[in-house]
Coordinates of C-alpha atoms in Angstrom, one line a residue:
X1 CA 96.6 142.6 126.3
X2 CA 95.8 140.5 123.0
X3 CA 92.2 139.4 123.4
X4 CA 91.5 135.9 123.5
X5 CA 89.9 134.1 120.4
X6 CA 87.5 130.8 120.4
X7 CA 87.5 128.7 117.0
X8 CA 84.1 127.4 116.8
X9 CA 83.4 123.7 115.4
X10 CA 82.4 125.7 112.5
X11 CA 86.0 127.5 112.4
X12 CA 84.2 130.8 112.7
X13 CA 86.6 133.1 114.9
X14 CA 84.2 134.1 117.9
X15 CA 86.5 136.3 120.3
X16 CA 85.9 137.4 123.9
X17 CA 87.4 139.0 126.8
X18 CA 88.7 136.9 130.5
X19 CA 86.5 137.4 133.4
X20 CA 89.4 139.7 135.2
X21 CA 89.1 141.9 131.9
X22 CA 85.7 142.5 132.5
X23 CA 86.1 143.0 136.3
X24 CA 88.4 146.1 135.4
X25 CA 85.7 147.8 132.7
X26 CA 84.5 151.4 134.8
X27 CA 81.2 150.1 135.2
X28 CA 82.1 147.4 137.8
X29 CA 85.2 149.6 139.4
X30 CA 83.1 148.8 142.8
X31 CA 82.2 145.1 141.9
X32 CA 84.0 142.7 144.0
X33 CA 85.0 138.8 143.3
X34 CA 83.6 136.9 146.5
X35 CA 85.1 133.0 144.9
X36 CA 86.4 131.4 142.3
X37 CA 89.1 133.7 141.4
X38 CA 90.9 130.9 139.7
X39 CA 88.8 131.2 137.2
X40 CA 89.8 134.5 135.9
X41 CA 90.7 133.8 132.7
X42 CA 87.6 132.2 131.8
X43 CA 86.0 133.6 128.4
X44 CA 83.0 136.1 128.0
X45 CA 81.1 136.3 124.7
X46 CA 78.2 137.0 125.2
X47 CA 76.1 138.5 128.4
X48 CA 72.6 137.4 129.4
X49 CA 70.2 138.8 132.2
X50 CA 68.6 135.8 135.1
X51 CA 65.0 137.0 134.9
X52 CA 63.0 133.1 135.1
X53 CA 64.2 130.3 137.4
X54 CA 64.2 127.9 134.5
X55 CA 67.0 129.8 133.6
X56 CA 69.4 126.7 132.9
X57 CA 67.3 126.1 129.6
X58 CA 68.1 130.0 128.1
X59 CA 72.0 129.9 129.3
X60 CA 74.8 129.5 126.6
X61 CA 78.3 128.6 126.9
X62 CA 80.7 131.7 127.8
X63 CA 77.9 133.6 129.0
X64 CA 78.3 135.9 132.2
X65 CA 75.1 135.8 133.8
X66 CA 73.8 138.8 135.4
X67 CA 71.0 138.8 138.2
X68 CA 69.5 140.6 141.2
X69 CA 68.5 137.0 142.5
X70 CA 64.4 137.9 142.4
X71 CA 64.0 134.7 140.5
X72 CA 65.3 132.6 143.0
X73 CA 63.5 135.0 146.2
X74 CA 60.8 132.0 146.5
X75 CA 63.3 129.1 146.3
X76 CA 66.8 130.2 147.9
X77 CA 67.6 126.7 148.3
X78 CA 68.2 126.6 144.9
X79 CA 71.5 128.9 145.1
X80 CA 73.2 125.7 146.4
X81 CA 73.1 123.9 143.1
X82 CA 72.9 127.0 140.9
X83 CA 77.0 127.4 140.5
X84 CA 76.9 123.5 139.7
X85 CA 74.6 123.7 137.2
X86 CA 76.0 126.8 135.3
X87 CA 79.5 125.5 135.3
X88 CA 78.6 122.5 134.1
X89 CA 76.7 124.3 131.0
X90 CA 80.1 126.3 130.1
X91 CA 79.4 129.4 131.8
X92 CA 82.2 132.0 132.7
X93 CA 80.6 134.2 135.7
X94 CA 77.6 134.4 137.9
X95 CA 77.3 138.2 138.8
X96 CA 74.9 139.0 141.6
X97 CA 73.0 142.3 143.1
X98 CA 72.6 141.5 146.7
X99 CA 70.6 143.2 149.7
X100 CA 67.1 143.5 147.3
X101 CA 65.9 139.8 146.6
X102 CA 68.5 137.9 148.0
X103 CA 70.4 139.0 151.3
X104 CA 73.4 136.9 151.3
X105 CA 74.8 133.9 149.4
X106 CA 75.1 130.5 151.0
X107 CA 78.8 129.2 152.1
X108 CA 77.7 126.4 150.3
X109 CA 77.8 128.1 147.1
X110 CA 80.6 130.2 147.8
X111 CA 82.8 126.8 149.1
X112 CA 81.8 124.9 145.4
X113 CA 82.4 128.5 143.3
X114 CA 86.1 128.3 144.6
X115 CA 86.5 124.3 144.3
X116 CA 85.3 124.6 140.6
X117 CA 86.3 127.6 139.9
X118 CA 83.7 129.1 139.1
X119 CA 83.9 133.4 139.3
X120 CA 81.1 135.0 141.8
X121 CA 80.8 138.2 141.4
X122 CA 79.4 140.7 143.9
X123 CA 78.0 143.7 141.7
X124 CA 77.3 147.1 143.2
X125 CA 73.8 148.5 143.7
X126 CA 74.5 151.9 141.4
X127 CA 75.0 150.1 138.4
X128 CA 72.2 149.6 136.5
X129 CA 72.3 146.3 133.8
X130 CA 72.0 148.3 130.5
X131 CA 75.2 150.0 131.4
X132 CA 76.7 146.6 131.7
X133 CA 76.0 145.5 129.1
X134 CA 76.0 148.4 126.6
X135 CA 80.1 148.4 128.0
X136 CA 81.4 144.8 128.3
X137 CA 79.8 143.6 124.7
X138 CA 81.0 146.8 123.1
X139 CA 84.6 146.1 124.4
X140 CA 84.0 142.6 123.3
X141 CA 82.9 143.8 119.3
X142 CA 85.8 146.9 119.6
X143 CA 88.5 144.0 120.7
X144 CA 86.9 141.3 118.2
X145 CA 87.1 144.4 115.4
X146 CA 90.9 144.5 116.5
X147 CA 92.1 140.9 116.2
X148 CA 90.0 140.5 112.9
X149 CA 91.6 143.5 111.1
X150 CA 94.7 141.7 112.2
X151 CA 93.8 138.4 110.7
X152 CA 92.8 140.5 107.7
X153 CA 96.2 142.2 107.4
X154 CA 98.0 138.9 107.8
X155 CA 96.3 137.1 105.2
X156 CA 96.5 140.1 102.8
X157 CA 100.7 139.8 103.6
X158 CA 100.1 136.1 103.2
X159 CA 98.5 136.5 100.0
X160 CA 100.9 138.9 98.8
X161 CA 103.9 136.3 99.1
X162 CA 102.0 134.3 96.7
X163 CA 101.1 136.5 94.5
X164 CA 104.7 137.6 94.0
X165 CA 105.9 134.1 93.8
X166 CA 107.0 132.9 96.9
X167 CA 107.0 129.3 98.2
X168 CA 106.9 127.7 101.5
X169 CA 110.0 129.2 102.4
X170 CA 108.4 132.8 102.1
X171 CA 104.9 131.6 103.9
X172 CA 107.0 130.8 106.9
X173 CA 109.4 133.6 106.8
X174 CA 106.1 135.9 106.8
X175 CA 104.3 134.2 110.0
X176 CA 107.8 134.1 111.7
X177 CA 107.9 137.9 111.6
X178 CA 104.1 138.4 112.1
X179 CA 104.0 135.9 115.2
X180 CA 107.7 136.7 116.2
X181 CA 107.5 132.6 116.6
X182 CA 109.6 129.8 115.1
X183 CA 107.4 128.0 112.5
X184 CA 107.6 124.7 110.0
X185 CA 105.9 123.3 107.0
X186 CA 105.4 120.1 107.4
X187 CA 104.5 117.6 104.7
X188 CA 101.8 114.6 105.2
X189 CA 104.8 112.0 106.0
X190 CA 106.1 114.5 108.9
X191 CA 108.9 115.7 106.4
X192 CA 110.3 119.5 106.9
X193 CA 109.6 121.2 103.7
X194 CA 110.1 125.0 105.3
X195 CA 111.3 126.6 108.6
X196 CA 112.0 129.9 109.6
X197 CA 112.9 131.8 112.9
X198 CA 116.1 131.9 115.2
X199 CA 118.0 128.9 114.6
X200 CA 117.8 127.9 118.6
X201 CA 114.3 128.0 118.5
X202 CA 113.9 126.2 115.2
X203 CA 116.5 123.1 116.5
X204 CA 113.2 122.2 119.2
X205 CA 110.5 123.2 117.0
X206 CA 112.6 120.4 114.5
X207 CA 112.7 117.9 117.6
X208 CA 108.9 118.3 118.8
X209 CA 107.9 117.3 115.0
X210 CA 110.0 114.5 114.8
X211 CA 109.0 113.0 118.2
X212 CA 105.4 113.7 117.0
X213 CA 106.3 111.9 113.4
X214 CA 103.6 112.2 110.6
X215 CA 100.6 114.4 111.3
X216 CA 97.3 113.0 112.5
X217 CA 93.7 113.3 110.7
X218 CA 92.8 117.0 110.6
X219 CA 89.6 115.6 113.0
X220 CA 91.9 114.4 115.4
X221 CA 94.8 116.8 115.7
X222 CA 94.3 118.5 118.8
X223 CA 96.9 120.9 119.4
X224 CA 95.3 122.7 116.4
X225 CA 92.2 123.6 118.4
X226 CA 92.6 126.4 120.8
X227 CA 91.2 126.2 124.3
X228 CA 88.1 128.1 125.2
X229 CA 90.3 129.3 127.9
X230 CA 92.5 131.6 125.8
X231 CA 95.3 130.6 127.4
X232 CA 98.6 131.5 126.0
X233 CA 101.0 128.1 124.8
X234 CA 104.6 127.3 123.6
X235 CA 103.1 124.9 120.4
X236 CA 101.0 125.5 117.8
X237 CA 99.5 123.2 114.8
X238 CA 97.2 123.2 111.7
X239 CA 96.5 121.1 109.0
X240 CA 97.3 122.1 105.7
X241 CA 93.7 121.0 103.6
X242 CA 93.5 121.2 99.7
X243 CA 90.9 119.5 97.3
X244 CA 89.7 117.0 100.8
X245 CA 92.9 116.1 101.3
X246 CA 95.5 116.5 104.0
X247 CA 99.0 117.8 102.5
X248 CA 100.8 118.7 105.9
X249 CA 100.6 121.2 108.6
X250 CA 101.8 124.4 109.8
X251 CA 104.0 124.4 113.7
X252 CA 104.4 127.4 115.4
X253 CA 106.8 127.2 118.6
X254 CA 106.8 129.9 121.4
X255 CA 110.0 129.5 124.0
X256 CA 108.5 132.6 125.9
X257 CA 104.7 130.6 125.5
X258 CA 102.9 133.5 124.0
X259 CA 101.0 131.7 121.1
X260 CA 97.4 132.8 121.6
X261 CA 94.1 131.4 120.3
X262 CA 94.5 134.5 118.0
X263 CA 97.6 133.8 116.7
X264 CA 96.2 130.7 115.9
X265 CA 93.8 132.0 113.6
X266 CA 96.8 133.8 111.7
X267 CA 98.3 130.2 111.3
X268 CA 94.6 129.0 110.0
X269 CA 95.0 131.7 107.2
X270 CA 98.6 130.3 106.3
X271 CA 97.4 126.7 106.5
X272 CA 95.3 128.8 103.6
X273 CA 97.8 130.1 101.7
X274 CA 99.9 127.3 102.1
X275 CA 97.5 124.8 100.5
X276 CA 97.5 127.0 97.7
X277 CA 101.2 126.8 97.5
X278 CA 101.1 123.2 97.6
X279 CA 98.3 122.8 95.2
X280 CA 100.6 125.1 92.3
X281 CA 103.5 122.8 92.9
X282 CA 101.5 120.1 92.8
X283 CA 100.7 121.5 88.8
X284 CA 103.4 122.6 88.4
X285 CA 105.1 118.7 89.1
X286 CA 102.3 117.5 87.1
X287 CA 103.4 119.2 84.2
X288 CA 107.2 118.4 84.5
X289 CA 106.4 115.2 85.2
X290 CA 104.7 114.7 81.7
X291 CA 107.9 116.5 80.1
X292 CA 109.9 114.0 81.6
X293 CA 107.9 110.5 81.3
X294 CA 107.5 112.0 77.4
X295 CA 111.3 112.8 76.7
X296 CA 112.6 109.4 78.9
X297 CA 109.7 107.3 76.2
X298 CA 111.5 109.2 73.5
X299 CA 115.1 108.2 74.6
X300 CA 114.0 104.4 74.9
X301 CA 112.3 104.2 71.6
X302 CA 114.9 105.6 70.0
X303 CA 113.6 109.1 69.0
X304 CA 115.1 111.5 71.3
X305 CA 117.9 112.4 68.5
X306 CA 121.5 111.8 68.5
X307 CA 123.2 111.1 72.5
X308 CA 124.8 114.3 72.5
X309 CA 121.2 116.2 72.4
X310 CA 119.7 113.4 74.6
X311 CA 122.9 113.7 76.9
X312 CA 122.4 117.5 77.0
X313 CA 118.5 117.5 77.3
X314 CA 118.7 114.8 80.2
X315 CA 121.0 117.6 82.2
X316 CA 118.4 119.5 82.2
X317 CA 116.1 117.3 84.2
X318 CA 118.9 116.6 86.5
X319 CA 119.7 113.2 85.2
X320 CA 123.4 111.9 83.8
X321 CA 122.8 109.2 81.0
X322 CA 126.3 109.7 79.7
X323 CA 127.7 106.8 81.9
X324 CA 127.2 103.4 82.1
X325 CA 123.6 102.6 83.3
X326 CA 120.9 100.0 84.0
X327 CA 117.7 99.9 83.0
X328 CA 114.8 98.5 85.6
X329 CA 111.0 98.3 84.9
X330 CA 108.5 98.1 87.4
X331 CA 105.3 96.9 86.2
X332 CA 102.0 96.8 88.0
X333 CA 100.5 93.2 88.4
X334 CA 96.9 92.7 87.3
X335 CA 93.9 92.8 89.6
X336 CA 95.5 95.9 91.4
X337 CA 93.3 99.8 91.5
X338 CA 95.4 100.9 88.6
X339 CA 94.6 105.0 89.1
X340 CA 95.7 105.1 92.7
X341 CA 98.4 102.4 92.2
X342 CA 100.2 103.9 89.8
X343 CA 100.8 107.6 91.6
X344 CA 101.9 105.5 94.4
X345 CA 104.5 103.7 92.3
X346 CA 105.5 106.6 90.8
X347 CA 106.5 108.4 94.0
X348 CA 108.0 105.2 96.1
X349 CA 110.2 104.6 92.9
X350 CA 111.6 108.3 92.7
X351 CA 111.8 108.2 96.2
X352 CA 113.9 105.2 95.8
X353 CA 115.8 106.8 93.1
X354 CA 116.5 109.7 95.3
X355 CA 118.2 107.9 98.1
X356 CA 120.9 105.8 96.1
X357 CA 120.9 107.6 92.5
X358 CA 119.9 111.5 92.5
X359 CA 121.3 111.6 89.2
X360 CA 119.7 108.9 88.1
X361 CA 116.4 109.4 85.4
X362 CA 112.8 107.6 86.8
X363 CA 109.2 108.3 85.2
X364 CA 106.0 107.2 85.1
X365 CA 104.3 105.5 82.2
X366 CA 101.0 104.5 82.1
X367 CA 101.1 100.9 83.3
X368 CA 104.9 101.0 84.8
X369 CA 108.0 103.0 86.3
X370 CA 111.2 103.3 84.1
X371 CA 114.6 104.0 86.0
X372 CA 117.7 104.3 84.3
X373 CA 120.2 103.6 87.3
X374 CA 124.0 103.5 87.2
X375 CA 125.4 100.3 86.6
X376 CA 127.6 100.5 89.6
X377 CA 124.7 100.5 92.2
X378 CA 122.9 97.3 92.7
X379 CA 119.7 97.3 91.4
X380 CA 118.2 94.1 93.4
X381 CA 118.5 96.9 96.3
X382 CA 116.7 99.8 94.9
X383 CA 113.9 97.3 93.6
X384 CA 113.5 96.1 97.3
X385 CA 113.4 99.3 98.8
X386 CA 110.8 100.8 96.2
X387 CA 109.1 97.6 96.8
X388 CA 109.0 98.0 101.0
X389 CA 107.3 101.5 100.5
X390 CA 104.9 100.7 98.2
X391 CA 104.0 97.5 100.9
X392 CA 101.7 100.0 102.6
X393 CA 99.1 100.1 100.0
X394 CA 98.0 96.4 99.1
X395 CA 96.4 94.7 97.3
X396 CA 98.7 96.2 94.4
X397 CA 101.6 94.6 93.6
X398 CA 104.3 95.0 90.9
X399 CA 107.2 93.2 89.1
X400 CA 110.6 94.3 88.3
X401 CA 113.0 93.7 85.4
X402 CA 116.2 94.6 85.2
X403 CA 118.5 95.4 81.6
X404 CA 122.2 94.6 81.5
X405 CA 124.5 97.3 81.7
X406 CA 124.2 100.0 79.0
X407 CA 127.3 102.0 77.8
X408 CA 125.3 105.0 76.9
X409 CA 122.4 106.7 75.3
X410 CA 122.7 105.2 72.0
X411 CA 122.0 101.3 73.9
X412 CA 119.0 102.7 76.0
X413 CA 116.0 101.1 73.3
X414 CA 118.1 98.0 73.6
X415 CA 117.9 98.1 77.4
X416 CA 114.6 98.9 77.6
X417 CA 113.5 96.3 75.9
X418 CA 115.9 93.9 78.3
X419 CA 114.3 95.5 81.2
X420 CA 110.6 94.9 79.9
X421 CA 110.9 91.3 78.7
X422 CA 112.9 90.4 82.3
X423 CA 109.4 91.9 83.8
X424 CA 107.3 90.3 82.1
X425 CA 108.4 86.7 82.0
X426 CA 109.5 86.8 85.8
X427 CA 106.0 87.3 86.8
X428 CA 105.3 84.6 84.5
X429 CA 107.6 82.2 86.1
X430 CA 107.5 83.8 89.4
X431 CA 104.3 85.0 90.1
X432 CA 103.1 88.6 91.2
X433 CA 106.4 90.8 93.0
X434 CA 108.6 89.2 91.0
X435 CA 111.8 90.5 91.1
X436 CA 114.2 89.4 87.4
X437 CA 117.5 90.4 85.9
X438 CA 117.8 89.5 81.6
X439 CA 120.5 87.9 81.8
X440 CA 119.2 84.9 84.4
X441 CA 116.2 84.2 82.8
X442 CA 117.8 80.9 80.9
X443 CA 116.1 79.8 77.8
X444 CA 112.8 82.0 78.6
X445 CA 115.4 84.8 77.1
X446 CA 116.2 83.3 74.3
X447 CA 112.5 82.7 73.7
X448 CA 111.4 86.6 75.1
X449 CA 113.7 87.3 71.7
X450 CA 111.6 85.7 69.2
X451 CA 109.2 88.7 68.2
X452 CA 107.0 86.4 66.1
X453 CA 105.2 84.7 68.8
X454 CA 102.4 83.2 66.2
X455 CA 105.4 81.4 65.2
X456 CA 106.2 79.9 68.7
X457 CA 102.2 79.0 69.0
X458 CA 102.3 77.1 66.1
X459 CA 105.5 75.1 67.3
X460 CA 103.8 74.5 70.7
X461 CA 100.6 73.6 68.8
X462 CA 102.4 71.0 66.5
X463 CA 104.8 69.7 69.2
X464 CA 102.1 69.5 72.2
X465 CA 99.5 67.9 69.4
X466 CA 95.9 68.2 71.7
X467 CA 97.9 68.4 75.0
X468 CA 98.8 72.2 73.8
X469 CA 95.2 73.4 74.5
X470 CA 92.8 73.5 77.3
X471 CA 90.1 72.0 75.9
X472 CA 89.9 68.7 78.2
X473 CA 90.1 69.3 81.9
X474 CA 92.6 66.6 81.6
X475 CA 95.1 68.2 79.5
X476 CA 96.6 70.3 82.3
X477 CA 97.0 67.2 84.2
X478 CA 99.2 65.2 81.5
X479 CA 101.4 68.7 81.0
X480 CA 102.5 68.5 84.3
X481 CA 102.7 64.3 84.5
X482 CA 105.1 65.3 81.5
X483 CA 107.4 68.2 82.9
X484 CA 108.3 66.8 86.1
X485 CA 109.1 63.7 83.6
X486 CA 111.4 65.9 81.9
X487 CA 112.8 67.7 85.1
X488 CA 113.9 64.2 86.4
X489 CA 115.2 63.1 83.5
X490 CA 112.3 60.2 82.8
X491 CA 113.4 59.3 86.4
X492 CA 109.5 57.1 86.6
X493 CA 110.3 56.5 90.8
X494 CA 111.1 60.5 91.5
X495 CA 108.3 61.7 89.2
X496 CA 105.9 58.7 90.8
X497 CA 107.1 60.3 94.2
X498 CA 106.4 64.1 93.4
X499 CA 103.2 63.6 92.2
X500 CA 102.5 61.1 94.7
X501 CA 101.2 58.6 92.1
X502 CA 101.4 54.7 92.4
X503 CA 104.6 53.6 89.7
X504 CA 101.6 51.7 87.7
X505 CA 99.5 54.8 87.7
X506 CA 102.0 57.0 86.3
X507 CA 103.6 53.9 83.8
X508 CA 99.8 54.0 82.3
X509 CA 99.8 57.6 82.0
X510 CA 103.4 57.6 80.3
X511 CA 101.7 55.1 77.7
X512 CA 99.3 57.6 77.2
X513 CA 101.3 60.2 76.9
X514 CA 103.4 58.5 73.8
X515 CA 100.3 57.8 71.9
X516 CA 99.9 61.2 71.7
X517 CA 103.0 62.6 71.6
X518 CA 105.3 60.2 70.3
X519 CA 108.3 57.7 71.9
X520 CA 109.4 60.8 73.7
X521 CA 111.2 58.3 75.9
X522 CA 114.2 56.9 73.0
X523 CA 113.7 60.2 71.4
X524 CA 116.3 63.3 72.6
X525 CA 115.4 65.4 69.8
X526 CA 111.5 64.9 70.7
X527 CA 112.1 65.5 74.7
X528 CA 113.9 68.7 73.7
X529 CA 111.4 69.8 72.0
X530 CA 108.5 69.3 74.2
X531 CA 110.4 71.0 77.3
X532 CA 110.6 74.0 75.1
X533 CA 107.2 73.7 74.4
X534 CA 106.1 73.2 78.1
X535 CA 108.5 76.6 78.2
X536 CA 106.5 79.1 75.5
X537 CA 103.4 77.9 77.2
X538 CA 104.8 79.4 80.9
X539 CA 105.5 82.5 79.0
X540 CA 101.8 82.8 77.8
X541 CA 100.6 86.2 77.7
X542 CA 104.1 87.8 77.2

């Protein structure tokens, strides 16, 4: 029978044997259970020896406690409470030399032995203590010397399928066979990465993770820790750890029930090698991910080489740029934690990518996300759904631009730089999450071409005169007095009514605003120019 095995809040694999074990060791041939026998399969790990009354402050948990009740000789009213207090302090037996100290147990004791289920057992006179003990502790260490050189052969397999190369697909293959179970890698979001077994008993072991959904803290997944009970069960689970964090877990499914606390401690020592699978992917990624973001920045500057090498290169990573495509760029907003941010954007955006373009081409920069997504597939979508994922970590936010259509490799730079400008003047005009296509950005993309942008400073500053700076708290005040002027068309009741000014107020404030500007009000040319002025100074920054 496999011995049972305790995990320790340490994770130290402590190992014992049942109660009914130790009632069939020679030794205690003649002992007899007078209650509690549904208790059984409670766990002995240790022996101790009643010799003091006080002996509730010496006990430990899974102790069975031996005594010829000459402590208690004095005080038998004691015996009442004693099962009580011993269950209540973890331990598996009370066994008992009767006829010397103590002539009979009391039927209260026996009544509360078999209510808690508690083991009482009545230990023959020839057997002396030593020979107790010398036999149940060494059939403890021999059995604990048995499951560990187990463990110790499964981990060297374990290690041995990653040595030789193998993945997650391997790791699970190997418990599978070891176990004789069904068992999954799970990932951190409750994704299947790995399953192996009979395909009946992987299509529940599949159902019982998706009704359980994304694994819990490692502190608070219980079906991980085995009962002190040893008790055989159908499920099994372990956290996969690496570097303090939580990558996944291992499942292990039993249909006959006969995953032990032992078998457990196998799936500990995959949860192992598994972490070290994840953690040489994880490089592994890292460093494909750099080839990628560094030939996708070459193909959008222009330096990737002619579009038959870029066309042939991008193949490679999986991505068609010979069709027509669009360009998006999703660019973190300021004031967000950049480090973490970014990952995060990273992987919602090629997880977006994934769903409605897997031959579309995504990377991460160091401030943004590049996709280059075919033209046929709505772009306004995938931006929404990156943009639901990455919901879950705020306060970071980002904004999205999107290129017009690109024929081919040879118009990516061009796109790019469509995709970039959109991003970056519709958070201007829209604010943080902005979502903005080129081509309906108006006049702001005529003004987003204009690479000298000391040039269209100086035009603000001549056309804007004093009102172009923020110099006077006042200044801000007269800009927007003079753009919803513009907006409605020197409309003086509307604009009076939006700004909810009295018509004299705002007449004295156009007066103002003509002294320093000029008759903008007879003047087209002049109003012209002043909403395009009002318009650079939106796109500040850009």
């Amino acid at each position: 029978m496999e011995p049972p095995v305790r995990l320790a809040s340490t994770g130290t694999i402590i190992h014992g044997v049942s109660v009914g074990e130790v009632l069939g060791v020679s030794t205690l041939a003649e002992a007899r259970l007078i209650a509690g026998d549904s208790g059984l399969s409670r766990i002995v790990q240790r022996l101790n020896v009643m010799e003091v009354p006080d002996i509730l402050a010496w006990v430990k948990p899974h102790e069975l406690l031996l005594t010829t009740g000459y402590p208690l000789r004095n005080t038998p009213q004691s015996l009442g409470r004693l099962v009580a207090d011993l269950d209540e302090r973890g331990l598996a037996a009370l066994a008992i030399k009767l006829g010397r100290y103590v002539d009979e147990l009391p039927d209260e004791m026996v009544e509360q032995a078999d209510r808690l289920g508690f083991p009482l057992i009545l230990l023959p006179n020839n057997v002396g203590f030593d020979d107790i003990l010398n036999q149940v502790l060494t059939d403890i260490l021999n059995r604990q010397a048995a499951v560990l050189a187990r463990a110790e052969e499964a981990h060297r397999a374990l290690v041995h399928v990653v040595l030789a190369g193998g993945g997650l697909n391997e790791v699970t293959a190997e418990v599978a066979q070891l176990l004789d179970v069904s068992v999954a890698a799970v990932d951190g979001s409750g994704r299947v990465l790995a399953v192996a077994g009979p395909a009946e008993h992987v299509a529940v072991l599949r159902e019982s993770i998706s009704r359980e959904g994304p694994p819990r803290t490692p502190a608070a997944d219980g079906p991980s820790r085995p009962s002190s009970s040893g008790r055989a069960r159908s499920f099994a689970s372990v956290p996969v750890l690496a570097g303090g964090h939580h990558h996944g877990r291992i499942v292990a499914y039993s249909p006959s029930g006969a995953i032990r606390d032992s078998d457990v401690g196998i799936l500990e020592r995959a949860a192992t090698v598994a972490a070290l699978v994840v953690t040489r992917q994880e490089a592994v990624n890292a460093v494909e991910s750099k080839y990628r973001a560094d030939f996708l920045r070459d193909v959008l500057t222009g330096r990737a080489g002619t579009a038959e090498r870029v066309t042939a290169r991008a193949r490679a990573f999986g991505w068609d740029l010979s069709r027509p495509v669009t360009v998006l760029v999703a660019e973190l907003d300021p004031d967000g934690d950049e480090r973490s941010a970014q990952d995060r954007l990273v992987a919602c955006w090629t997880a977006a990518m994934r769903r409605h373009d897997p031959r579309g081409a995504v990377a991460g920069f160091s401030h943004e996300v590049v996709a280059v997504l075919d033209a046929s597939i709505d772009a306004t979508r995938v931006a929404k759904d990156a943009a639901s994922a990455f919901a879950d970590v705020p306060p970071a936010t980002f904004s999205t631009g999107t290129s017009r259509p690109s024929p081919g490799a040879e118009t990516l730079p061009e796109a790019y730089s469509q995709a970039l400008k959109a991003a970056r003047v519709g958070r201007q005009l829209h604010g943080p999450g902005a979502v903005a296509h080129f081509d309906q950005l108006g006049v702001y993309r005529l003004l987003s071409l204009v690479n000298d942008t000391e040039e269209l400073h100086a035009f603000v500053r001549e056309t804007l005169g004093p009102l172009a700076s923020d110099d006077d708290a006042e200044n801000a005040d007269l800009r927007r007095t003079l753009q919803v002027l513009l907006e409605t068309n020197l409309n003086v009741a509307e604009t009076a009514r939006r700004l909810h000014f009295h018509y004299n107020t705002l007449r004295y404030r156009i007066g103002k605003l003509e002294r320093l500007l000029g008759n903008f009000t007879d003047d087209p040319h002049l109003r012209l120019n002043l909403t395009l002025a009002l318009h650079v100074l939106r796109m500040r920054g850009i």
